[in-house]
Amino acid sequence: MTDLGDGAKDPRPGGGNAPTGLPRDWVASALRRERTRAGLSLSELAKRAGIAKSTLSQLEAATGNPGIETLWALAVALGVPFSVLVESPGPAVTVIRAGEGPTMRAEQASYAGTLLSAGPSGVRRDIYHGAMEPGSVRASEPHIPGSVEHLIVSTGRLLAGPDGERVELDPGDYMSYRGDVPHAYEALVPGTTFVLVMQHV
């Protein structure tokens, strides 16, 4: 499996030899498509997302290495779920082995999120597998209005939820909360993993 920078990996066997279909290409294509659909210029989208125009230009050219914060900001600015910017076409039956799949890493926290399933048209739900280590907090800006997060801890212990309402969760614990307000995740013990379902209405 090929590391494409910033933790993104091509999940396909021999993926490093393929000229297309890499996560950077998925992101670039999706950004161009959604920006065009929204009728926004490079400058306007960059301004709305709070990033440099040169950064956006590199992402659309598939030469940049976006962190998860950058992509979330762009998704919010475009008014689309995060998964729209990183999902890839999939077969009728999909199996993603542990440690595979398109993985994005946070720039300011020990957090890695792997997109397991993007909601098809009309369903608007995305499923992620998250992995964190203690020592940093993954602070998340509000997602698009109406977002709800459903979280189930698999291993370790996690402190998560909206600002001012964070809860400690043990393996098997479930919680849901609004995703359109500031929220955060923090691993309390090594090897913390969880499943996160993003619901968009």
mmCIF file with all atom_site columns, C-alpha atoms in Angstrom:
data_model
loop_
_atom_site.group_PDB
_atom_site.id
_atom_site.type_symbol
_atom_site.label_atom_id
_atom_site.label_alt_id
_atom_site.label_comp_id
_atom_site.label_asym_id
_atom_site.label_entity_id
_atom_site.label_seq_id
_atom_site.pdbx_PDB_ins_code
_atom_site.Cartn_x
_atom_site.Cartn_y
_atom_site.Cartn_z
_atom_site.occupancy
_atom_site.B_iso_or_equiv
_atom_site.pdbx_formal_charge
_atom_site.auth_seq_id
_atom_site.auth_comp_id
_atom_site.auth_asym_id
_atom_site.auth_atom_id
_atom_site.pdbx_PDB_model_num
ATOM 1   C CA . MET A 1 1   ? 0.000   0.000  0.000   1.00 0.00 ? 1   MET A CA 1
ATOM 2   C CA . THR A 1 2   ? 1.436   3.361  -1.018  1.00 0.00 ? 2   THR A CA 1
ATOM 3   C CA . ASP A 1 3   ? 1.708   6.313  1.344   1.00 0.00 ? 3   ASP A CA 1
ATOM 4   C CA . LEU A 1 4   ? 0.674   9.402  -0.589  1.00 0.00 ? 4   LEU A CA 1
ATOM 5   C CA . GLY A 1 5   ? 1.750   11.966 1.943   1.00 0.00 ? 5   GLY A CA 1
ATOM 6   C CA . ASP A 1 6   ? -0.125  13.300 4.969   1.00 0.00 ? 6   ASP A CA 1
ATOM 7   C CA . GLY A 1 7   ? -1.225  9.754  5.731   1.00 0.00 ? 7   GLY A CA 1
ATOM 8   C CA . ALA A 1 8   ? -3.290  9.282  2.575   1.00 0.00 ? 8   ALA A CA 1
ATOM 9   C CA . LYS A 1 9   ? -2.870  5.790  1.172   1.00 0.00 ? 9   LYS A CA 1
ATOM 10  C CA . ASP A 1 10  ? -3.894  4.130  -2.055  1.00 0.00 ? 10  ASP A CA 1
ATOM 11  C CA . PRO A 1 11  ? -5.885  1.101  -0.817  1.00 0.00 ? 11  PRO A CA 1
ATOM 12  C CA . ARG A 1 12  ? -5.585  -0.907 -4.016  1.00 0.00 ? 12  ARG A CA 1
ATOM 13  C CA . PRO A 1 13  ? -2.925  -3.604 -4.531  1.00 0.00 ? 13  PRO A CA 1
ATOM 14  C CA . GLY A 1 14  ? -0.091  -2.057 -6.504  1.00 0.00 ? 14  GLY A CA 1
ATOM 15  C CA . GLY A 1 15  ? -1.866  1.271  -6.249  1.00 0.00 ? 15  GLY A CA 1
ATOM 16  C CA . GLY A 1 16  ? 1.404   3.166  -6.365  1.00 0.00 ? 16  GLY A CA 1
ATOM 17  C CA . ASN A 1 17  ? 1.821   2.137  -10.021 1.00 0.00 ? 17  ASN A CA 1
ATOM 18  C CA . ALA A 1 18  ? -1.555  3.450  -11.158 1.00 0.00 ? 18  ALA A CA 1
ATOM 19  C CA . PRO A 1 19  ? -1.570  6.934  -12.744 1.00 0.00 ? 19  PRO A CA 1
ATOM 20  C CA . THR A 1 20  ? -5.127  7.744  -11.670 1.00 0.00 ? 20  THR A CA 1
ATOM 21  C CA . GLY A 1 21  ? -7.512  6.946  -8.841  1.00 0.00 ? 21  GLY A CA 1
ATOM 22  C CA . LEU A 1 22  ? -5.217  8.041  -6.026  1.00 0.00 ? 22  LEU A CA 1
ATOM 23  C CA . PRO A 1 23  ? -6.736  9.963  -3.097  1.00 0.00 ? 23  PRO A CA 1
ATOM 24  C CA . ARG A 1 24  ? -5.111  13.204 -4.269  1.00 0.00 ? 24  ARG A CA 1
ATOM 25  C CA . ASP A 1 25  ? -6.807  12.747 -7.633  1.00 0.00 ? 25  ASP A CA 1
ATOM 26  C CA . TRP A 1 26  ? -10.158 12.041 -5.959  1.00 0.00 ? 26  TRP A CA 1
ATOM 27  C CA . VAL A 1 27  ? -9.819  15.213 -3.897  1.00 0.00 ? 27  VAL A CA 1
ATOM 28  C CA . ALA A 1 28  ? -8.749  17.304 -6.888  1.00 0.00 ? 28  ALA A CA 1
ATOM 29  C CA . SER A 1 29  ? -11.602 16.077 -9.062  1.00 0.00 ? 29  SER A CA 1
ATOM 30  C CA . ALA A 1 30  ? -14.187 16.526 -6.312  1.00 0.00 ? 30  ALA A CA 1
ATOM 31  C CA . LEU A 1 31  ? -12.988 20.044 -5.482  1.00 0.00 ? 31  LEU A CA 1
ATOM 32  C CA . ARG A 1 32  ? -13.173 21.166 -9.092  1.00 0.00 ? 32  ARG A CA 1
ATOM 33  C CA . ARG A 1 33  ? -16.606 19.567 -9.519  1.00 0.00 ? 33  ARG A CA 1
ATOM 34  C CA . GLU A 1 34  ? -18.117 21.020 -6.343  1.00 0.00 ? 34  GLU A CA 1
ATOM 35  C CA . ARG A 1 35  ? -16.554 24.470 -6.817  1.00 0.00 ? 35  ARG A CA 1
ATOM 36  C CA . THR A 1 36  ? -17.924 24.623 -10.362 1.00 0.00 ? 36  THR A CA 1
ATOM 37  C CA . ARG A 1 37  ? -21.328 23.412 -9.160  1.00 0.00 ? 37  ARG A CA 1
ATOM 38  C CA . ALA A 1 38  ? -21.347 26.167 -6.528  1.00 0.00 ? 38  ALA A CA 1
ATOM 39  C CA . GLY A 1 39  ? -20.308 28.780 -9.082  1.00 0.00 ? 39  GLY A CA 1
ATOM 40  C CA . LEU A 1 40  ? -17.291 29.881 -7.046  1.00 0.00 ? 40  LEU A CA 1
ATOM 41  C CA . SER A 1 41  ? -13.914 31.095 -8.232  1.00 0.00 ? 41  SER A CA 1
ATOM 42  C CA . LEU A 1 42  ? -10.693 29.778 -6.704  1.00 0.00 ? 42  LEU A CA 1
ATOM 43  C CA . SER A 1 43  ? -10.290 33.052 -4.847  1.00 0.00 ? 43  SER A CA 1
ATOM 44  C CA . GLU A 1 44  ? -13.819 33.075 -3.451  1.00 0.00 ? 44  GLU A CA 1
ATOM 45  C CA . LEU A 1 45  ? -13.737 29.464 -2.245  1.00 0.00 ? 45  LEU A CA 1
ATOM 46  C CA . ALA A 1 46  ? -10.309 29.944 -0.670  1.00 0.00 ? 46  ALA A CA 1
ATOM 47  C CA . LYS A 1 47  ? -11.577 33.060 1.105   1.00 0.00 ? 47  LYS A CA 1
ATOM 48  C CA . ARG A 1 48  ? -14.688 31.291 2.422   1.00 0.00 ? 48  ARG A CA 1
ATOM 49  C CA . ALA A 1 49  ? -12.622 28.347 3.662   1.00 0.00 ? 49  ALA A CA 1
ATOM 50  C CA . GLY A 1 50  ? -9.960  30.551 5.222   1.00 0.00 ? 50  GLY A CA 1
ATOM 51  C CA . ILE A 1 51  ? -7.086  29.059 3.245   1.00 0.00 ? 51  ILE A CA 1
ATOM 52  C CA . ALA A 1 52  ? -4.576  30.451 0.767   1.00 0.00 ? 52  ALA A CA 1
ATOM 53  C CA . LYS A 1 53  ? -5.601  30.540 -2.898  1.00 0.00 ? 53  LYS A CA 1
ATOM 54  C CA . SER A 1 54  ? -2.280  28.868 -3.759  1.00 0.00 ? 54  SER A CA 1
ATOM 55  C CA . THR A 1 55  ? -3.149  25.976 -1.422  1.00 0.00 ? 55  THR A CA 1
ATOM 56  C CA . LEU A 1 56  ? -6.506  25.446 -3.122  1.00 0.00 ? 56  LEU A CA 1
ATOM 57  C CA . SER A 1 57  ? -4.883  25.692 -6.546  1.00 0.00 ? 57  SER A CA 1
ATOM 58  C CA . GLN A 1 58  ? -2.411  22.958 -5.583  1.00 0.00 ? 58  GLN A CA 1
ATOM 59  C CA . LEU A 1 59  ? -5.195  20.728 -4.277  1.00 0.00 ? 59  LEU A CA 1
ATOM 60  C CA . GLU A 1 60  ? -7.178  21.090 -7.497  1.00 0.00 ? 60  GLU A CA 1
ATOM 61  C CA . ALA A 1 61  ? -4.023  20.238 -9.437  1.00 0.00 ? 61  ALA A CA 1
ATOM 62  C CA . ALA A 1 62  ? -3.539  17.098 -7.292  1.00 0.00 ? 62  ALA A CA 1
ATOM 63  C CA . THR A 1 63  ? -0.132  18.331 -6.132  1.00 0.00 ? 63  THR A CA 1
ATOM 64  C CA . GLY A 1 64  ? -1.030  19.336 -2.566  1.00 0.00 ? 64  GLY A CA 1
ATOM 65  C CA . ASN A 1 65  ? -1.144  17.238 0.605   1.00 0.00 ? 65  ASN A CA 1
ATOM 66  C CA . PRO A 1 66  ? -4.290  18.379 2.418   1.00 0.00 ? 66  PRO A CA 1
ATOM 67  C CA . GLY A 1 67  ? -4.750  17.839 6.140   1.00 0.00 ? 67  GLY A CA 1
ATOM 68  C CA . ILE A 1 68  ? -8.139  16.911 7.486   1.00 0.00 ? 68  ILE A CA 1
ATOM 69  C CA . GLU A 1 69  ? -8.697  20.464 8.806   1.00 0.00 ? 69  GLU A CA 1
ATOM 70  C CA . THR A 1 70  ? -8.223  21.949 5.331   1.00 0.00 ? 70  THR A CA 1
ATOM 71  C CA . LEU A 1 71  ? -10.650 19.521 3.730   1.00 0.00 ? 71  LEU A CA 1
ATOM 72  C CA . TRP A 1 72  ? -13.265 20.034 6.455   1.00 0.00 ? 72  TRP A CA 1
ATOM 73  C CA . ALA A 1 73  ? -13.014 23.816 5.923   1.00 0.00 ? 73  ALA A CA 1
ATOM 74  C CA . LEU A 1 74  ? -13.477 23.390 2.189   1.00 0.00 ? 74  LEU A CA 1
ATOM 75  C CA . ALA A 1 75  ? -16.419 21.019 2.655   1.00 0.00 ? 75  ALA A CA 1
ATOM 76  C CA . VAL A 1 76  ? -18.153 23.501 4.968   1.00 0.00 ? 76  VAL A CA 1
ATOM 77  C CA . ALA A 1 77  ? -17.451 26.377 2.558   1.00 0.00 ? 77  ALA A CA 1
ATOM 78  C CA . LEU A 1 78  ? -18.950 24.327 -0.285  1.00 0.00 ? 78  LEU A CA 1
ATOM 79  C CA . GLY A 1 79  ? -21.884 23.139 1.835   1.00 0.00 ? 79  GLY A CA 1
ATOM 80  C CA . VAL A 1 80  ? -21.201 19.451 1.200   1.00 0.00 ? 80  VAL A CA 1
ATOM 81  C CA . PRO A 1 81  ? -20.373 16.482 3.456   1.00 0.00 ? 81  PRO A CA 1
ATOM 82  C CA . PHE A 1 82  ? -16.655 15.875 3.988   1.00 0.00 ? 82  PHE A CA 1
ATOM 83  C CA . SER A 1 83  ? -16.908 12.493 2.257   1.00 0.00 ? 83  SER A CA 1
ATOM 84  C CA . VAL A 1 84  ? -17.838 14.168 -1.040  1.00 0.00 ? 84  VAL A CA 1
ATOM 85  C CA . LEU A 1 85  ? -14.255 15.433 -1.268  1.00 0.00 ? 85  LEU A CA 1
ATOM 86  C CA . VAL A 1 86  ? -12.487 12.133 -0.548  1.00 0.00 ? 86  VAL A CA 1
ATOM 87  C CA . GLU A 1 87  ? -14.778 9.306  -1.627  1.00 0.00 ? 87  GLU A CA 1
ATOM 88  C CA . SER A 1 88  ? -13.923 7.082  -4.578  1.00 0.00 ? 88  SER A CA 1
ATOM 89  C CA . PRO A 1 89  ? -16.099 4.947  -6.845  1.00 0.00 ? 89  PRO A CA 1
ATOM 90  C CA . GLY A 1 90  ? -16.573 1.523  -5.311  1.00 0.00 ? 90  GLY A CA 1
ATOM 91  C CA . PRO A 1 91  ? -17.702 -1.924 -6.459  1.00 0.00 ? 91  PRO A CA 1
ATOM 92  C CA . ALA A 1 92  ? -21.020 -3.515 -5.485  1.00 0.00 ? 92  ALA A CA 1
ATOM 93  C CA . VAL A 1 93  ? -19.303 -5.384 -2.649  1.00 0.00 ? 93  VAL A CA 1
ATOM 94  C CA . THR A 1 94  ? -16.677 -3.467 -0.695  1.00 0.00 ? 94  THR A CA 1
ATOM 95  C CA . VAL A 1 95  ? -14.272 -4.847 1.896   1.00 0.00 ? 95  VAL A CA 1
ATOM 96  C CA . ILE A 1 96  ? -11.809 -2.492 3.580   1.00 0.00 ? 96  ILE A CA 1
ATOM 97  C CA . ARG A 1 97  ? -9.200  -4.338 5.611   1.00 0.00 ? 97  ARG A CA 1
ATOM 98  C CA . ALA A 1 98  ? -7.962  -2.851 8.879   1.00 0.00 ? 98  ALA A CA 1
ATOM 99  C CA . GLY A 1 99  ? -5.297  -0.278 8.123   1.00 0.00 ? 99  GLY A CA 1
ATOM 100 C CA . GLU A 1 100 ? -6.461  0.246  4.540   1.00 0.00 ? 100 GLU A CA 1
ATOM 101 C CA . GLY A 1 101 ? -8.762  2.744  2.883   1.00 0.00 ? 101 GLY A CA 1
ATOM 102 C CA . PRO A 1 102 ? -8.310  6.494  2.279   1.00 0.00 ? 102 PRO A CA 1
ATOM 103 C CA . THR A 1 103 ? -6.911  7.845  5.536   1.00 0.00 ? 103 THR A CA 1
ATOM 104 C CA . MET A 1 104 ? -6.542  11.521 6.413   1.00 0.00 ? 104 MET A CA 1
ATOM 105 C CA . ARG A 1 105 ? -4.436  12.727 9.327   1.00 0.00 ? 105 ARG A CA 1
ATOM 106 C CA . ALA A 1 106 ? -5.003  15.842 11.415  1.00 0.00 ? 106 ALA A CA 1
ATOM 107 C CA . GLU A 1 107 ? -2.401  18.578 11.233  1.00 0.00 ? 107 GLU A CA 1
ATOM 108 C CA . GLN A 1 108 ? -2.546  19.513 14.911  1.00 0.00 ? 108 GLN A CA 1
ATOM 109 C CA . ALA A 1 109 ? -3.496  16.309 16.714  1.00 0.00 ? 109 ALA A CA 1
ATOM 110 C CA . SER A 1 110 ? -2.614  12.615 16.779  1.00 0.00 ? 110 SER A CA 1
ATOM 111 C CA . TYR A 1 111 ? -5.771  11.677 14.898  1.00 0.00 ? 111 TYR A CA 1
ATOM 112 C CA . ALA A 1 112 ? -6.350  9.586  11.792  1.00 0.00 ? 112 ALA A CA 1
ATOM 113 C CA . GLY A 1 113 ? -9.767  9.116  10.197  1.00 0.00 ? 113 GLY A CA 1
ATOM 114 C CA . THR A 1 114 ? -10.460 6.466  7.551   1.00 0.00 ? 114 THR A CA 1
ATOM 115 C CA . LEU A 1 115 ? -13.529 6.834  5.358   1.00 0.00 ? 115 LEU A CA 1
ATOM 116 C CA . LEU A 1 116 ? -15.234 3.437  5.371   1.00 0.00 ? 116 LEU A CA 1
ATOM 117 C CA . SER A 1 117 ? -18.439 4.300  3.536   1.00 0.00 ? 117 SER A CA 1
ATOM 118 C CA . ALA A 1 118 ? -19.875 7.444  2.004   1.00 0.00 ? 118 ALA A CA 1
ATOM 119 C CA . GLY A 1 119 ? -23.630 7.875  2.043   1.00 0.00 ? 119 GLY A CA 1
ATOM 120 C CA . PRO A 1 120 ? -25.205 7.339  -1.374  1.00 0.00 ? 120 PRO A CA 1
ATOM 121 C CA . SER A 1 121 ? -27.463 9.978  -2.875  1.00 0.00 ? 121 SER A CA 1
ATOM 122 C CA . GLY A 1 122 ? -30.448 10.609 -0.605  1.00 0.00 ? 122 GLY A CA 1
ATOM 123 C CA . VAL A 1 123 ? -28.967 8.810  2.408   1.00 0.00 ? 123 VAL A CA 1
ATOM 124 C CA . ARG A 1 124 ? -26.326 11.366 3.504   1.00 0.00 ? 124 ARG A CA 1
ATOM 125 C CA . ARG A 1 125 ? -24.379 9.389  6.062   1.00 0.00 ? 125 ARG A CA 1
ATOM 126 C CA . ASP A 1 126 ? -20.695 8.597  6.169   1.00 0.00 ? 126 ASP A CA 1
ATOM 127 C CA . ILE A 1 127 ? -18.886 5.984  8.277   1.00 0.00 ? 127 ILE A CA 1
ATOM 128 C CA . TYR A 1 128 ? -15.333 6.459  9.547   1.00 0.00 ? 128 TYR A CA 1
ATOM 129 C CA . HIS A 1 129 ? -12.870 4.460  11.609  1.00 0.00 ? 129 HIS A CA 1
ATOM 130 C CA . GLY A 1 130 ? -10.835 6.737  13.892  1.00 0.00 ? 130 GLY A CA 1
ATOM 131 C CA . ALA A 1 131 ? -7.567  6.113  15.699  1.00 0.00 ? 131 ALA A CA 1
ATOM 132 C CA . MET A 1 132 ? -5.977  8.427  18.274  1.00 0.00 ? 132 MET A CA 1
ATOM 133 C CA . GLU A 1 133 ? -3.103  8.529  20.717  1.00 0.00 ? 133 GLU A CA 1
ATOM 134 C CA . PRO A 1 134 ? -2.946  10.590 23.928  1.00 0.00 ? 134 PRO A CA 1
ATOM 135 C CA . GLY A 1 135 ? -1.198  13.944 24.048  1.00 0.00 ? 135 GLY A CA 1
ATOM 136 C CA . SER A 1 136 ? -3.244  16.105 21.687  1.00 0.00 ? 136 SER A CA 1
ATOM 137 C CA . VAL A 1 137 ? -6.839  17.149 21.112  1.00 0.00 ? 137 VAL A CA 1
ATOM 138 C CA . ARG A 1 138 ? -8.555  16.887 17.739  1.00 0.00 ? 138 ARG A CA 1
ATOM 139 C CA . ALA A 1 139 ? -10.637 20.080 17.763  1.00 0.00 ? 139 ALA A CA 1
ATOM 140 C CA . SER A 1 140 ? -13.272 20.175 15.024  1.00 0.00 ? 140 SER A CA 1
ATOM 141 C CA . GLU A 1 141 ? -15.000 23.243 13.642  1.00 0.00 ? 141 GLU A CA 1
ATOM 142 C CA . PRO A 1 142 ? -18.776 23.003 13.008  1.00 0.00 ? 142 PRO A CA 1
ATOM 143 C CA . HIS A 1 143 ? -19.771 20.902 10.010  1.00 0.00 ? 143 HIS A CA 1
ATOM 144 C CA . ILE A 1 144 ? -22.622 21.761 7.650   1.00 0.00 ? 144 ILE A CA 1
ATOM 145 C CA . PRO A 1 145 ? -25.932 22.682 9.373   1.00 0.00 ? 145 PRO A CA 1
ATOM 146 C CA . GLY A 1 146 ? -27.965 19.713 10.592  1.00 0.00 ? 146 GLY A CA 1
ATOM 147 C CA . SER A 1 147 ? -24.980 17.389 10.998  1.00 0.00 ? 147 SER A CA 1
ATOM 148 C CA . VAL A 1 148 ? -25.169 14.779 13.759  1.00 0.00 ? 148 VAL A CA 1
ATOM 149 C CA . GLU A 1 149 ? -22.291 12.547 14.861  1.00 0.00 ? 149 GLU A CA 1
ATOM 150 C CA . HIS A 1 150 ? -22.755 9.010  16.205  1.00 0.00 ? 150 HIS A CA 1
ATOM 151 C CA . LEU A 1 151 ? -19.693 7.583  17.945  1.00 0.00 ? 151 LEU A CA 1
ATOM 152 C CA . ILE A 1 152 ? -18.897 4.093  19.263  1.00 0.00 ? 152 ILE A CA 1
ATOM 153 C CA . VAL A 1 153 ? -15.605 3.394  21.034  1.00 0.00 ? 153 VAL A CA 1
ATOM 154 C CA . SER A 1 154 ? -13.857 0.176  20.006  1.00 0.00 ? 154 SER A CA 1
ATOM 155 C CA . THR A 1 155 ? -10.699 0.199  22.137  1.00 0.00 ? 155 THR A CA 1
ATOM 156 C CA . GLY A 1 156 ? -9.096  2.461  24.723  1.00 0.00 ? 156 GLY A CA 1
ATOM 157 C CA . ARG A 1 157 ? -10.878 5.461  26.227  1.00 0.00 ? 157 ARG A CA 1
ATOM 158 C CA . LEU A 1 158 ? -12.061 8.626  24.484  1.00 0.00 ? 158 LEU A CA 1
ATOM 159 C CA . LEU A 1 159 ? -13.153 12.059 25.673  1.00 0.00 ? 159 LEU A CA 1
ATOM 160 C CA . ALA A 1 160 ? -15.496 13.441 23.046  1.00 0.00 ? 160 ALA A CA 1
ATOM 161 C CA . GLY A 1 161 ? -18.435 15.704 22.316  1.00 0.00 ? 161 GLY A CA 1
ATOM 162 C CA . PRO A 1 162 ? -19.383 19.356 21.865  1.00 0.00 ? 162 PRO A CA 1
ATOM 163 C CA . ASP A 1 163 ? -17.416 22.030 23.690  1.00 0.00 ? 163 ASP A CA 1
ATOM 164 C CA . GLY A 1 164 ? -18.585 22.158 27.303  1.00 0.00 ? 164 GLY A CA 1
ATOM 165 C CA . GLU A 1 165 ? -20.378 18.791 27.024  1.00 0.00 ? 165 GLU A CA 1
ATOM 166 C CA . ARG A 1 166 ? -17.563 16.290 26.471  1.00 0.00 ? 166 ARG A CA 1
ATOM 167 C CA . VAL A 1 167 ? -17.998 12.816 27.914  1.00 0.00 ? 167 VAL A CA 1
ATOM 168 C CA . GLU A 1 168 ? -15.525 10.024 28.725  1.00 0.00 ? 168 GLU A CA 1
ATOM 169 C CA . LEU A 1 169 ? -16.318 6.873  26.754  1.00 0.00 ? 169 LEU A CA 1
ATOM 170 C CA . ASP A 1 170 ? -15.088 3.304  27.258  1.00 0.00 ? 170 ASP A CA 1
ATOM 171 C CA . PRO A 1 171 ? -15.113 0.401  24.771  1.00 0.00 ? 171 PRO A CA 1
ATOM 172 C CA . GLY A 1 172 ? -18.666 -0.339 23.650  1.00 0.00 ? 172 GLY A CA 1
ATOM 173 C CA . ASP A 1 173 ? -19.987 3.067  24.740  1.00 0.00 ? 173 ASP A CA 1
ATOM 174 C CA . TYR A 1 174 ? -22.088 5.021  22.232  1.00 0.00 ? 174 TYR A CA 1
ATOM 175 C CA . MET A 1 175 ? -22.922 8.711  22.067  1.00 0.00 ? 175 MET A CA 1
ATOM 176 C CA . SER A 1 176 ? -24.522 11.086 19.586  1.00 0.00 ? 176 SER A CA 1
ATOM 177 C CA . TYR A 1 177 ? -24.291 14.853 19.429  1.00 0.00 ? 177 TYR A CA 1
ATOM 178 C CA . ARG A 1 178 ? -24.664 17.812 17.098  1.00 0.00 ? 178 ARG A CA 1
ATOM 179 C CA . GLY A 1 179 ? -21.839 18.051 14.591  1.00 0.00 ? 179 GLY A CA 1
ATOM 180 C CA . ASP A 1 180 ? -22.708 21.598 13.510  1.00 0.00 ? 180 ASP A CA 1
ATOM 181 C CA . VAL A 1 181 ? -21.220 23.096 16.692  1.00 0.00 ? 181 VAL A CA 1
ATOM 182 C CA . PRO A 1 182 ? -17.561 23.090 17.819  1.00 0.00 ? 182 PRO A CA 1
ATOM 183 C CA . HIS A 1 183 ? -16.587 19.676 19.184  1.00 0.00 ? 183 HIS A CA 1
ATOM 184 C CA . ALA A 1 184 ? -13.477 17.635 19.898  1.00 0.00 ? 184 ALA A CA 1
ATOM 185 C CA . TYR A 1 185 ? -11.968 14.191 20.478  1.00 0.00 ? 185 TYR A CA 1
ATOM 186 C CA . GLU A 1 186 ? -9.140  13.291 22.846  1.00 0.00 ? 186 GLU A CA 1
ATOM 187 C CA . ALA A 1 187 ? -7.626  9.864  23.460  1.00 0.00 ? 187 ALA A CA 1
ATOM 188 C CA . LEU A 1 188 ? -7.112  9.169  27.163  1.00 0.00 ? 188 LEU A CA 1
ATOM 189 C CA . VAL A 1 189 ? -5.121  5.944  26.765  1.00 0.00 ? 189 VAL A CA 1
ATOM 190 C CA . PRO A 1 190 ? -2.852  4.576  24.008  1.00 0.00 ? 190 PRO A CA 1
ATOM 191 C CA . GLY A 1 191 ? -4.410  2.612  21.173  1.00 0.00 ? 191 GLY A CA 1
ATOM 192 C CA . THR A 1 192 ? -7.804  4.331  21.255  1.00 0.00 ? 192 THR A CA 1
ATOM 193 C CA . THR A 1 193 ? -10.005 3.518  18.261  1.00 0.00 ? 193 THR A CA 1
ATOM 194 C CA . PHE A 1 194 ? -13.631 4.227  17.429  1.00 0.00 ? 194 PHE A CA 1
ATOM 195 C CA . VAL A 1 195 ? -16.278 4.192  14.719  1.00 0.00 ? 195 VAL A CA 1
ATOM 196 C CA . LEU A 1 196 ? -17.807 7.529  13.768  1.00 0.00 ? 196 LEU A CA 1
ATOM 197 C CA . VAL A 1 197 ? -20.993 7.872  11.724  1.00 0.00 ? 197 VAL A CA 1
ATOM 198 C CA . MET A 1 198 ? -21.598 11.337 10.259  1.00 0.00 ? 198 MET A CA 1
ATOM 199 C CA . GLN A 1 199 ? -25.279 12.032 9.555   1.00 0.00 ? 199 GLN A CA 1
ATOM 200 C CA . HIS A 1 200 ? -26.209 14.950 7.298   1.00 0.00 ? 200 HIS A CA 1
ATOM 201 C CA . VAL A 1 201 ? -29.791 16.170 6.984   1.00 0.00 ? 201 VAL A CA 1
#
